[in-house]
Coordinates of C-alpha atoms and ligand atoms in Angstrom, one line a residue:
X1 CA -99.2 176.9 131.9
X2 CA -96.9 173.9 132.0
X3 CA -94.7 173.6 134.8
X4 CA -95.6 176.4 136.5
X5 CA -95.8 176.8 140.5
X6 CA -98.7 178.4 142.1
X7 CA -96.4 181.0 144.9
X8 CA -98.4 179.1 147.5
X9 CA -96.4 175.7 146.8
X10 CA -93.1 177.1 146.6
X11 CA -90.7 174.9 149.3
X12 CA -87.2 175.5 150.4
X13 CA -85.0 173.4 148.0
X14 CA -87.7 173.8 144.6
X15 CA -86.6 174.5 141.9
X16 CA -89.6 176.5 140.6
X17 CA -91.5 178.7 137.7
X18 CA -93.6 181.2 139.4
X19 CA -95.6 183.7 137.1
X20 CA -98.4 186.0 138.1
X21 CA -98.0 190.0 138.5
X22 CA -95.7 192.9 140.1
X23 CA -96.8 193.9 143.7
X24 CA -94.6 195.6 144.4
X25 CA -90.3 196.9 144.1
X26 CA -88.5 197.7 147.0
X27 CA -84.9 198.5 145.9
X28 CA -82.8 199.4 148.8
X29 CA -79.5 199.7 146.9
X30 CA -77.1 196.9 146.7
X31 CA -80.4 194.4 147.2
X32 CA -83.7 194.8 146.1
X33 CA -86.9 193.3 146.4
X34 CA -90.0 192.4 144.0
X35 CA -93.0 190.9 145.5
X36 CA -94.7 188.8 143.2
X37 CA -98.6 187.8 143.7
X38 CA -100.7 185.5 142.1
X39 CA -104.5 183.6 143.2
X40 CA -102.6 181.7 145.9
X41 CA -100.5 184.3 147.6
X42 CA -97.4 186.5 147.2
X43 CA -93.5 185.3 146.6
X44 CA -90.6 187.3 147.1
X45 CA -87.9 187.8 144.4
X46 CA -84.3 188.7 145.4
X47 CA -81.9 191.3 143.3
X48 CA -78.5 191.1 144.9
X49 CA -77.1 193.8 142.6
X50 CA -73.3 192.7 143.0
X51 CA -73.9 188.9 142.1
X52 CA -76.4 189.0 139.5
X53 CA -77.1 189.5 135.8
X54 CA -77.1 193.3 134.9
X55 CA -79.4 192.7 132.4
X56 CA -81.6 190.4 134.8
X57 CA -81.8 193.0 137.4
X58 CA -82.2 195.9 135.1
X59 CA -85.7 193.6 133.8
X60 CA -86.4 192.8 137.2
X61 CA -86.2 196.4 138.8
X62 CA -87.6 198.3 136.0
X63 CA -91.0 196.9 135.0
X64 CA -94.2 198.6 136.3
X65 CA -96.8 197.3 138.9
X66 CA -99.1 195.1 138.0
X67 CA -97.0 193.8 135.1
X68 CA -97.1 189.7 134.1
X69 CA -93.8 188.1 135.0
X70 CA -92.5 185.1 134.6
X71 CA -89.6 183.6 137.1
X72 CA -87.2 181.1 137.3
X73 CA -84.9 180.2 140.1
X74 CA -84.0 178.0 143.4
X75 CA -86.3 179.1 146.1
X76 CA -84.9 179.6 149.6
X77 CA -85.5 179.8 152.8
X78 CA -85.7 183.5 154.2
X79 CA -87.5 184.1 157.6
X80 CA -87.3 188.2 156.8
X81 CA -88.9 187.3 153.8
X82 CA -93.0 188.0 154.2
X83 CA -93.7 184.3 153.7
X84 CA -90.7 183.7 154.8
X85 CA -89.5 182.1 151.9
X86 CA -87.5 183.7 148.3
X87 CA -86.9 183.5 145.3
X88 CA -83.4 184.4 143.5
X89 CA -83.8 184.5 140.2
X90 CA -82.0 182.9 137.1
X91 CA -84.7 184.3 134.6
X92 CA -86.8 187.0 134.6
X93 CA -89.7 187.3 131.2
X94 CA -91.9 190.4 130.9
X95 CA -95.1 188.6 129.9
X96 CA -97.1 191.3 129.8
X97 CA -95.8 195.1 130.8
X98 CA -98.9 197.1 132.6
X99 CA -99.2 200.6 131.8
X100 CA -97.7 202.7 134.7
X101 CA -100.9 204.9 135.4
X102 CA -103.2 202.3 137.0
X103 CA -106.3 203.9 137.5
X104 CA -106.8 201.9 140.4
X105 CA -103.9 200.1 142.6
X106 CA -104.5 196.6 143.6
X107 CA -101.5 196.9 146.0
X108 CA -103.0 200.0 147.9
X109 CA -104.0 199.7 151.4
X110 CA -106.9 202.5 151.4
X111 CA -110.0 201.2 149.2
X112 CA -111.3 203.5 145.9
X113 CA -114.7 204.4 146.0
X114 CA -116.7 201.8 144.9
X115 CA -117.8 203.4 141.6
X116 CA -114.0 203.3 140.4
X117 CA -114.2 199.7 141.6
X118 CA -116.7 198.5 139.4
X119 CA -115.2 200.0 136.1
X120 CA -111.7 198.4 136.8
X121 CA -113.2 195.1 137.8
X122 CA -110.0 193.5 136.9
X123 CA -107.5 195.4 139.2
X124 CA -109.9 195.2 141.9
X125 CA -110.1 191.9 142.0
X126 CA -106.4 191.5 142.1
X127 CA -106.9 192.8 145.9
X128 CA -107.0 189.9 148.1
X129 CA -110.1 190.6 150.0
X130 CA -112.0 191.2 147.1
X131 CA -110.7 188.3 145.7
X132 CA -111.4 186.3 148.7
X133 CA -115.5 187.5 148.9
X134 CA -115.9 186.2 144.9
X135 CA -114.0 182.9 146.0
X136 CA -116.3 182.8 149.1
X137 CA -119.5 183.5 146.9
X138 CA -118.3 180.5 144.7
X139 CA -117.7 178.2 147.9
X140 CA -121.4 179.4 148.9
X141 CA -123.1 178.4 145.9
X142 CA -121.5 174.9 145.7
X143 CA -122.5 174.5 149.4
X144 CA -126.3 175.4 148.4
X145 CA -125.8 173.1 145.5
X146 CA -124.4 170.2 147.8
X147 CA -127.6 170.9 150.4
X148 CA -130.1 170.6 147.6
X149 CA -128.9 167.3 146.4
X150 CA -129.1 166.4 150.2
X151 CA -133.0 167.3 150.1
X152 CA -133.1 164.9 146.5
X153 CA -133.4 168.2 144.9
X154 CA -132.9 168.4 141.0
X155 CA -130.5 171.2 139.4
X156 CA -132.8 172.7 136.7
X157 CA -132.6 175.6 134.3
X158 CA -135.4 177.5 133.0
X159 CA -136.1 180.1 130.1
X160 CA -135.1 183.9 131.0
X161 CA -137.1 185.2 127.4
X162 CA -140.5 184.6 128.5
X163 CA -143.6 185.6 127.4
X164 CA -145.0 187.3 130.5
X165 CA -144.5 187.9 134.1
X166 CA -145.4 187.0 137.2
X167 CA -144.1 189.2 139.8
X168 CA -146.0 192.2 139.2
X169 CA -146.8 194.1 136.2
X170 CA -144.3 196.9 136.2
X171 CA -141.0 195.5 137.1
X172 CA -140.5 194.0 133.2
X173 CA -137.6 194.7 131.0
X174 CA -139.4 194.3 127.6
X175 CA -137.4 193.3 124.7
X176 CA -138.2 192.8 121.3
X177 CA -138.3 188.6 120.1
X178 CA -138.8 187.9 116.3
X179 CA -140.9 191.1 116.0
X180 CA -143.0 189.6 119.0
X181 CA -142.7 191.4 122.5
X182 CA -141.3 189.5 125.0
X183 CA -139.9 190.0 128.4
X184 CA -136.3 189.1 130.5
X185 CA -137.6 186.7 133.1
X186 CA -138.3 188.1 136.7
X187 CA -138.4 185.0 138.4
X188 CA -138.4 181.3 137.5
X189 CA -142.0 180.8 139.6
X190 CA -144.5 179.2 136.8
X191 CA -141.6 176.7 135.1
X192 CA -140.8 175.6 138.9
X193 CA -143.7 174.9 139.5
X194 CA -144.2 172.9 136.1
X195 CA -141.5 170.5 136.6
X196 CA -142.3 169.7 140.2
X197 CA -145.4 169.1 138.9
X198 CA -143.7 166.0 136.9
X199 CA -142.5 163.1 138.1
X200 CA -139.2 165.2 138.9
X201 CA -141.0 166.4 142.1
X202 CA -138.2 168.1 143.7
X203 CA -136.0 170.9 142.0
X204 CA -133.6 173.5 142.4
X205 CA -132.0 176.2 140.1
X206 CA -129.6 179.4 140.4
X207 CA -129.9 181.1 138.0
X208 CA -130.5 185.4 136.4
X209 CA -133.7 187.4 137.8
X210 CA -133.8 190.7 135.7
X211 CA -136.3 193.2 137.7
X212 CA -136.7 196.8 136.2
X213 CA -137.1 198.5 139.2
X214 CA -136.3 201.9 139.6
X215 CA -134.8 201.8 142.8
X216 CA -131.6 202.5 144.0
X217 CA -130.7 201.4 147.1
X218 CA -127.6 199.5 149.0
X219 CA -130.0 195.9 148.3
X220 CA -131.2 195.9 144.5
X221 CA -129.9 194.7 141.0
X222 CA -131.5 194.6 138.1
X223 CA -130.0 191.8 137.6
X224 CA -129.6 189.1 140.7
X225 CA -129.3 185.7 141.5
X226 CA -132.3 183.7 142.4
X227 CA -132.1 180.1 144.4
X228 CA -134.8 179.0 143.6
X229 CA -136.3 175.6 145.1
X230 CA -139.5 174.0 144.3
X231 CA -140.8 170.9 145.5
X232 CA -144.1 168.5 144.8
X233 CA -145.8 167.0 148.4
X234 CA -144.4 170.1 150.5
X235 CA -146.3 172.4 152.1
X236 CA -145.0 176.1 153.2
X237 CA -143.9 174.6 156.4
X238 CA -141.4 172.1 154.4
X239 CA -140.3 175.0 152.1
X240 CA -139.2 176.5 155.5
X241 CA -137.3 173.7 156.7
X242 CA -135.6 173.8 153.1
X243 CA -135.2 177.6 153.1
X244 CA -133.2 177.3 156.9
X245 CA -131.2 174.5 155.9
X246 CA -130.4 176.1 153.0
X247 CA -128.8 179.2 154.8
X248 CA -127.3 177.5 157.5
X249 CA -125.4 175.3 154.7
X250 CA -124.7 178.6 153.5
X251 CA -123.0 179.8 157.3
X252 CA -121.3 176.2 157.5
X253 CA -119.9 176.1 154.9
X254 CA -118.2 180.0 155.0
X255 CA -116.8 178.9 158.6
X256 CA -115.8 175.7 157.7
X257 CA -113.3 176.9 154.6
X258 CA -112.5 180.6 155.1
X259 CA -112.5 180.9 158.9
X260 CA -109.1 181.6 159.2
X261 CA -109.0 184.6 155.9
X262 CA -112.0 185.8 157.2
X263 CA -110.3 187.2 160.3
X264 CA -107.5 187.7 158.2
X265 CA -109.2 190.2 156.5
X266 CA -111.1 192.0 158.7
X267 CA -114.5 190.4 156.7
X268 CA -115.6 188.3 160.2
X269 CA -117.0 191.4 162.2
X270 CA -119.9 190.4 161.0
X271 CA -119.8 186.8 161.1
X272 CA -121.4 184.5 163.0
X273 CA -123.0 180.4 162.2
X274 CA -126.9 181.1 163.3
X275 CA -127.4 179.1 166.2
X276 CA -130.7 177.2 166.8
X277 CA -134.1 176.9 164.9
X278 CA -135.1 180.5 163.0
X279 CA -138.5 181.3 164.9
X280 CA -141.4 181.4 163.1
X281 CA -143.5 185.0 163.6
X282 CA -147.1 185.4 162.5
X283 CA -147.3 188.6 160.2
X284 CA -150.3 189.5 162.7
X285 CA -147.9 189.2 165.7
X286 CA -144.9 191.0 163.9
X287 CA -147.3 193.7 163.3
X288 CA -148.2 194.1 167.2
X289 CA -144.3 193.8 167.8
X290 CA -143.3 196.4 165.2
X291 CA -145.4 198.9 166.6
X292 CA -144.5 198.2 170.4
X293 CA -141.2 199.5 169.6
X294 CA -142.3 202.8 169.1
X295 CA -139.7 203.2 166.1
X296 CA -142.0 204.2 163.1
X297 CA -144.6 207.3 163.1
X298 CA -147.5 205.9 162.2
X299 CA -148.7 202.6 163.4
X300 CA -149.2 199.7 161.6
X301 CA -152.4 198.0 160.5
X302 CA -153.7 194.6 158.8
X303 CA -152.9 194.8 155.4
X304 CA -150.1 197.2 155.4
X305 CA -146.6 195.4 153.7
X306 CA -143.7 196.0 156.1
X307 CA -141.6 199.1 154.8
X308 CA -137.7 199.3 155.5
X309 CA -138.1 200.9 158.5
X310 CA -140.7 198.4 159.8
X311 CA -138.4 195.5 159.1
X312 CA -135.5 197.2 160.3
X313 CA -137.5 197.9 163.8
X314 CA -138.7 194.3 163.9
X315 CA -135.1 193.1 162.7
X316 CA -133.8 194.7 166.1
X317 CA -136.1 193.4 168.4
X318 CA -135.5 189.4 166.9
X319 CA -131.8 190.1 166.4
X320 CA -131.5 187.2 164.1
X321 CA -132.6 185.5 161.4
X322 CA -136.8 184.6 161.7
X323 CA -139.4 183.9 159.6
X324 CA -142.7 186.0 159.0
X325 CA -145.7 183.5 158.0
X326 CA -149.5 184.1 157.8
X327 CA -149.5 187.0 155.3
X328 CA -152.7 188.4 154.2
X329 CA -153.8 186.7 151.3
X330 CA -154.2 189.9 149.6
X331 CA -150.4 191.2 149.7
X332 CA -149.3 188.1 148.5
X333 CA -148.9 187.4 144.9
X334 CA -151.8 184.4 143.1
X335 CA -149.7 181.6 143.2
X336 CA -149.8 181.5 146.5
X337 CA -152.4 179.1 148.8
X338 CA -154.8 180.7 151.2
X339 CA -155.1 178.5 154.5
X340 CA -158.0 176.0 153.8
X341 CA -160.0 177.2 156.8
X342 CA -159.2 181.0 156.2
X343 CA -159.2 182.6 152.9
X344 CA -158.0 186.0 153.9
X345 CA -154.6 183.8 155.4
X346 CA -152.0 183.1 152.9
X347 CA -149.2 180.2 153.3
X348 CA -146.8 183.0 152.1
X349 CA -144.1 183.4 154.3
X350 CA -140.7 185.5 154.4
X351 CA -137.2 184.6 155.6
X352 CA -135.6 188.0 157.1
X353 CA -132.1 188.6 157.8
X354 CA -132.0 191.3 160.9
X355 CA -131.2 193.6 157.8
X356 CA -133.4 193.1 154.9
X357 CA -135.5 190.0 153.7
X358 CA -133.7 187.0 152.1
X359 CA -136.5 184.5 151.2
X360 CA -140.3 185.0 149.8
X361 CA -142.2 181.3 149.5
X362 CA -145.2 179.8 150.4
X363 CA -147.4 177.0 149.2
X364 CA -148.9 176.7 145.7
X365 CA -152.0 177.1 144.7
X366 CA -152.7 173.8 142.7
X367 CA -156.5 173.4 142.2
X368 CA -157.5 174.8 138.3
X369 CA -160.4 176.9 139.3
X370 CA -158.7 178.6 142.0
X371 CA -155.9 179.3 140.6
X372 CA -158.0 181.0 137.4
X373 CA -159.7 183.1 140.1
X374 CA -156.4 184.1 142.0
X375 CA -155.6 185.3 138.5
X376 CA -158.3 187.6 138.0
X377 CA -158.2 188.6 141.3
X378 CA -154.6 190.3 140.3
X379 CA -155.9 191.7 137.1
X380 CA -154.4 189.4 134.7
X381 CA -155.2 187.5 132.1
X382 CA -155.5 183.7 132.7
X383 CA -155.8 182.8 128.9
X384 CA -152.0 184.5 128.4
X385 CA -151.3 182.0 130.9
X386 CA -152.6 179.1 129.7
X387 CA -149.2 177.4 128.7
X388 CA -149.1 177.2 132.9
X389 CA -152.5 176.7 133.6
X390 CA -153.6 174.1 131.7
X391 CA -150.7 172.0 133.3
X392 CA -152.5 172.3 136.2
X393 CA -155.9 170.0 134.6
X394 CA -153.4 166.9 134.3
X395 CA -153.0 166.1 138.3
X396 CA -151.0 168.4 139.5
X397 CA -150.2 167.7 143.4
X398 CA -149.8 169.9 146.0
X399 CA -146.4 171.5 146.0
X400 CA -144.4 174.3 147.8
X401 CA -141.5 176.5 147.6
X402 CA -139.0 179.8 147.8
X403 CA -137.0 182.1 146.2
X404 CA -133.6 183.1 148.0
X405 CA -131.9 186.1 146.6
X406 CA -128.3 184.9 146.0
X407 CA -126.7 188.1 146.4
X408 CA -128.4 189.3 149.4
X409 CA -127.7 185.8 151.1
X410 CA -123.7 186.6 150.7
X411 CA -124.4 190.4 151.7
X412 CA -125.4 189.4 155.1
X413 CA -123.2 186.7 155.9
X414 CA -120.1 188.7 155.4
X415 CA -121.5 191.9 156.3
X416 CA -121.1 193.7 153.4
X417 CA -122.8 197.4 153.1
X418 CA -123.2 197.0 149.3
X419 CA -125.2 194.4 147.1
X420 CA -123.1 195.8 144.4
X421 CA -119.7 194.3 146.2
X422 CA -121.5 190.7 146.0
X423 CA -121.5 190.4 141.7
X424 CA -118.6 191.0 139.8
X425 CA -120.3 192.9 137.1
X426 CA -123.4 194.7 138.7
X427 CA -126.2 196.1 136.8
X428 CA -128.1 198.9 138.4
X429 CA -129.6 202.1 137.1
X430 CA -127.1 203.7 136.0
X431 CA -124.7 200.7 135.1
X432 CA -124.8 198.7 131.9
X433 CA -120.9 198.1 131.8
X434 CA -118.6 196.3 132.0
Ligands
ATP501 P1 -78.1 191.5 156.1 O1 -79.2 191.9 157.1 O2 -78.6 190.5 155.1 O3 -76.8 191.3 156.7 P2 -77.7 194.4 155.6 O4 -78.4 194.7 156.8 O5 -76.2 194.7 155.4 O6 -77.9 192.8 155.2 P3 -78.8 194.7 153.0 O7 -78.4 193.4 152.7 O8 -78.5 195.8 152.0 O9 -78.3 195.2 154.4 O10 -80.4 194.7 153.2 C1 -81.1 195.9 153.4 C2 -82.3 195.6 154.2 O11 -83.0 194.5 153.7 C3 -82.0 195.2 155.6 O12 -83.0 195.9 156.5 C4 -82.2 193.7 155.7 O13 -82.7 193.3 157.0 C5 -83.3 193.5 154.7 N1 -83.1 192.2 154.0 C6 -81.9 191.7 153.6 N2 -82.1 190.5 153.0 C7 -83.5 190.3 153.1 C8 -84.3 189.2 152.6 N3 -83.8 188.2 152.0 N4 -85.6 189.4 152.9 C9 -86.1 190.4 153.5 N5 -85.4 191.5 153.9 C10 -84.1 191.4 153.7
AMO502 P1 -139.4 187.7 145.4 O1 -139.8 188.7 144.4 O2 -139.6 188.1 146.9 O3 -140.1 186.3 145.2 O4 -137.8 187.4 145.3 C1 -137.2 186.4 146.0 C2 -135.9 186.9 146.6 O5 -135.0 187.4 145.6 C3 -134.3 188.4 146.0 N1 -134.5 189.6 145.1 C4 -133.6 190.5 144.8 N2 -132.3 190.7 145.1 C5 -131.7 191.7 144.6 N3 -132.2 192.7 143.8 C6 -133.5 192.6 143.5 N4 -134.0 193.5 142.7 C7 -134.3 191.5 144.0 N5 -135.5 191.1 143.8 C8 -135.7 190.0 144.6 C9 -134.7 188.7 147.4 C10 -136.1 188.1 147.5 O6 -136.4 187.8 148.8 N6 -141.4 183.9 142.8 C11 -141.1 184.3 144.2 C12 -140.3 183.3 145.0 C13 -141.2 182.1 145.3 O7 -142.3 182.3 145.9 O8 -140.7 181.0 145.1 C14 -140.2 185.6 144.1 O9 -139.6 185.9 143.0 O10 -133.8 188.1 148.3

């Protein structure tokens, strides 16, 4: 909208057009008060009964909450004011009236339960610390972005109707293509790997992961946001470095710009840069320290993947964020490179947060053979593969990389107890809409 003035940039002296919604009408008789909000912050309006426009204050005083209004008017100074500023206005324009039962009220203090959230998506995002964690989430993305070009990363985007999967059998969400079945894409593993395997060498993408699993719990969509990083030359140890920097971008980047709101807002309880280099835990030694703290019934044993619990236990004891490296070979998925002097020894490695894991990478298996074998080691079918395999006859060089669950990375840094409160539009079990 021409000339219009975001609330923020309203000065003593201005004359200004501020437009955005009703947050609330305090009418305490011969004045009254309507606080106007908008993405930069809140403006107060001024009704002095006596000297105004009847028809002006009748406007101003009777629309609903959450209405769109448009003001015009000489802004003052007023330290009583709550930004210590006001408004009086010389015209007033219903833009938009709000029905008067809002199912949910952005200006309440007490927050609905989450559910009601989600299906008013629009009035909850009105609230300013729901506002502030999407904003945030923006500012986190563009920091991953800025780190990756750093590392002389390129952005890439990759198909998410593909032909088959790669992250286990079950977790699919067939659909129907041309007649042809065809699957939403669970990760964007083999067409990583295929570009790093060009003369692009290094790459990066954010982009959809759609996993059909039947879980329900406070740390899975069926629909997330994978950062993704791929990168020709590295080995699992360099995918680490990248994975950390990553991360701590991530951190730096929060405390940098929201600092301040995040106390503000009661969001930095939570908060804290990670300090230091994430240390690097063998799964066999995680295993030994897992079961020294007595937490879990039974005990653990070669082989076994780390349940909630277990990572919860382990979480505890590190208290921060730490790799776990050496997997067995056998837990971790076929595109994944055994040592070279053990076979049973993958390069796979995980990046935890103290509360649930963020990263899974590792190196690549890149030799033809053995990747056909890790294949049918897993039960599938290298020929439905081929579009990927055959890539790998051409020179393909040894390459390296993670996947970094988008949603989980903003869970942890601002402590939130949902996934669900990290996407504006969440798709879970029982959620297909909005
Ligand atoms: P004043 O304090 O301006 O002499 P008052 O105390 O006679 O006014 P009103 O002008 O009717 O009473 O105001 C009612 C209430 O609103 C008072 O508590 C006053 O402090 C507060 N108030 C008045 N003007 C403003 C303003 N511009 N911003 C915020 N609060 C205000
Ligand atoms: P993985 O399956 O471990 O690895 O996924 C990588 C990261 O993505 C996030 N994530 C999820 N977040 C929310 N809801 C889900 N349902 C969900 N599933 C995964 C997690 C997880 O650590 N191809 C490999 C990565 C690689 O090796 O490059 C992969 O997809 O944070």
């Amino acid at each position: 909208m021409q000339d219009r003035t975001y609330t923020a940039d309203a000065e003593p002296g201005d004359h200004v057009t501020v437009a955005g919604w009703v947050h609330e009408i305090r009418d305490l008789g011969g004045i009254a008060f309507l606080i106007l909000r908008d993405s930069s912050g809140k403006i107060q309006i001024k009704f002095e009964k006596d000297e105004m426009d009847e028809e002006l204050v009748e406007t101003g005083l009777d629309v609903s909450r959450e209405s769109v209004i448009k003001v015009s008017g000489d802004v003052e100074e007023e330290p009583r004011a709550p930004t210590g500023v006001e408004v009086t206005p010389e015209s007033l324009e219903v833009v938009a009236p709000a029905d008067p039962e809002l199912p949910l009220d952005p200006s309440e203090k007490v927050d609905a339960d989450l559910s009601t959230r989600l299906d008013n998506r629009t009035l909850d995002l009105r609230k300013e610390e729901v506002q502030t964690v999407f904003e945030i989430r923006s500012d986190v993305l563009r920091a991953v972005r800025d780190q990756f070009r750093d590392y002389d990363c390129t952005e890439i985007n990759t198909p998410k109707i593909v032909a088959t999967g790669t992250e286990g059998g079950t977790e699919l969400f067939p659909i129907t293509y041309f007649g042809e079945e065809a699957f939403m894409n669970q990760s964007p593993q083999l067409f990583k790997q295929l570009v790093a395997g060009s003369n692009v060498e290094r790459v990066f993408e954010i982009g959809p992961i759609f996993r059909a699993e039947e879980h329900n719990t406070p740390r899975h969509l069926n629909e997330a946001t994978s950062i993704d990083f791929e990168g020709a030359f590295c080995d699992h140890t360099d995918a680490m470095d990248v994975a950390e920097g990553i991360v701590k971008a991530a951190y730096e980047s929060v405390q940098e710009n929201f600092g301040d709101q995040l106390e503000e807002l009661d969001l930095a309880e939570d908060f804290a840069v990670p300090e230091g280099d994430f240390p690097r835990i063998s799964y066999e030694d995680a295993l030994e320290r897992i079961n020294a703290t007595g937490e879990l019934d039974e005990q653990l044993v070669w082989g076994d993947d780390l349940s909630t619990p277990a990572e919860e236990a382990l979480g505890q004891d590190v208290g921060g964020h730490y790799f776990i490296t050496d997997w067995p070979s056998e837990i971790k998925p076929f595109y994944i490179k055994d040592h070279d002097d053990d076979s049973e020894l993958s390069t796979g490695f995980d990046l935890m947060h103290p509360r649930m894991e963020l990263v899974s990478g590792g190196q690549r298996e890149h030799r033809h053979e053995k990747l056909i074998e890790g294949f049918e080691q897993q039960g599938l079918d290298p020929d439905q593969f081929e579009y990927y395999t055959k890539m790998f006859k051409y020179g393909m060089p040894p390459h390296a990389g993670f996947g970094l669950g988008g949603e989980r990375l903003l869970m942890t840094i601002l402590g939130l107890d949902n996934i669900r409160e990290a996407v504006l539009f969440p798709r879970d079990r029982q959620r297909l809409s909005p």
